[in-house]
Amino acid sequence: MDNITNEEFMEQVEESMVKIYPKDIVKGTIINVKEDEVFVDIKYRYDGIVKKDEMSEEEAADPLKAFSVGDEIDVYVIKLDDGEGNVSLSTSRVEGLKNWKKLQEAFEKGEVVKASVKGSNAGGLVVKVMGINGFIPASQITTYFVKNFTQYEGQDLDTRILSIDEKKKRVVLSSRVLQEEKLDTVWEKLVPDAIVTGKVVRMVDFGAFIDLGGVDGLVHVSDISWDRISKPSDVLEIGQEVEVKILKANREKSRVSLGIKQLTEKPFDLFVKNHKAGDVLTGEVVNLLDFGAFLKLEESVEGLVHVSQISNEHVEKPSDVLNIGDKLEVKILEIDAENQRISLSKRALMEPKQTVKENKEVSEKVSSKPKVESKKTVKSEEPKEDNSFGSNLGDLLDNLNLED
């Protein structure tokens, strides 16, 4: 050993060193950590160094926390001499190579990968997926036309890889394909008369838009409630979960018509079950017209008190004696189920016992007795006929006496 020459010693040292080449991935031991670089023993004639810009995002954020002296790590060899006697290394490229392999496997299996939107350009969204740069074309962002791409920046999107080229460092992804797959499932449930649950996401004067799980449906204001409402916000709130009935569904036009009131029994049908002609009930005046007053009754149906049925006295127009909001006790005269009309009368309750119709019937009975009266007339005329005969006989006798 003592007789070994320097040349022989250097040869032994060379032989003990690991042979490495650029683009290799080797194992090393951390020997020093600074705020912007990490020194690694890779069992080579020179130590290796990982600069901050060759670290992963998480590592670069705080190298002192990410690395510890004595830890064994995998590093990627960039070049054997960085000009300062060190081997230039990278930890981010090691992770990148591993992730390229993972992405290739995900592409082949059709798996879903998470893409973080870092920015946008005229063509679409610039993303990071497993630390690798990727791109989502505008046509692959969603199922509908998008003009403002900046709204997606900072978001994480579920995507599927459309194409991958490691040599060109190109990954093209799509979030639309996943949405369409999800919509296939949703549309299968959107058939007429089906009952589904959704969430109120937007309201306008003519109706409310309900999210049915990726498909928006419209409940027209007239289909929200059987009661008269002026706008959807009278009974609904943004974010409210509601049960709705599918009235119409057209996937080609992406239109779904919904109904909420259709899930409850029609108020008029319910009213017919609970009431009949002749019943007395109380209603509230909700509208006044020249020909009558409309009253809101039980079950939220409306009935009409014709102007002739308001009072025993003559009423020129309902507004002369009634006001909106007045409570009236009325009698049901008729229920027209076919035309869904209810005729009411206040006047009927003001008469002692009989309605106008009943009074008319009594009057007709009284006027139907002329035959009895005609018999009395005949009897009263009989003595008149006798007196006339007696008078004529007296005149005859007087004439005879005069002749004698």
Coordinates of N, CA, C and O in Angstrom, one line a residue, residues 226-227 264-272 298-301:
W226 N -99.5 27.9 -8.2 CA -100.9 28.0 -8.7 C -101.4 29.4 -8.3 O -102.3 29.9 -8.9
D227 N -100.8 30.0 -7.3 CA -101.2 31.4 -6.9 C -100.6 32.4 -8.0 O -99.6 32.0 -8.6
T264 N -98.2 19.5 -7.2 CA -99.4 19.6 -6.3 C -100.7 19.5 -7.0 O -100.7 19.9 -8.2
E265 N -101.7 19.1 -6.3 CA -103.0 19.0 -6.9 C -103.6 20.4 -7.3 O -103.3 21.4 -6.6
K266 N -104.3 20.4 -8.5 CA -104.8 21.7 -8.9 C -105.8 22.2 -7.9 O -106.7 21.5 -7.4
P267 N -105.6 23.5 -7.5 CA -106.5 24.1 -6.5 C -108.0 24.0 -6.8 O -108.8 23.7 -5.9
F268 N -108.3 24.1 -8.1 CA -109.7 24.0 -8.5 C -110.3 22.6 -8.2 O -111.4 22.4 -7.7
D269 N -109.5 21.6 -8.6 CA -109.9 20.2 -8.3 C -110.1 20.0 -6.8 O -111.0 19.3 -6.4
L270 N -109.2 20.5 -6.0 CA -109.3 20.4 -4.6 C -110.5 21.1 -4.1 O -111.2 20.6 -3.2
F271 N -110.8 22.3 -4.6 CA -112.0 23.0 -4.2 C -113.2 22.2 -4.5 O -114.2 22.2 -3.7
V272 N -113.3 21.6 -5.7 CA -114.5 20.9 -6.1 C -114.7 19.7 -5.1 O -115.9 19.3 -4.8
E298 N -111.0 29.6 -0.5 CA -110.1 28.6 0.0 C -109.5 27.8 -1.2 O -110.0 27.8 -2.3
E299 N -108.3 27.2 -0.9 CA -107.6 26.5 -1.9 C -107.0 27.4 -2.9 O -106.6 27.0 -4.0
S300 N -107.1 28.7 -2.6 CA -106.5 29.8 -3.5 C -107.1 29.8 -4.9 O -106.5 30.2 -5.9
V301 N -108.4 29.5 -5.0 CA -109.1 29.6 -6.2 C -109.9 30.9 -6.2 O -110.2 31.5 -5.1

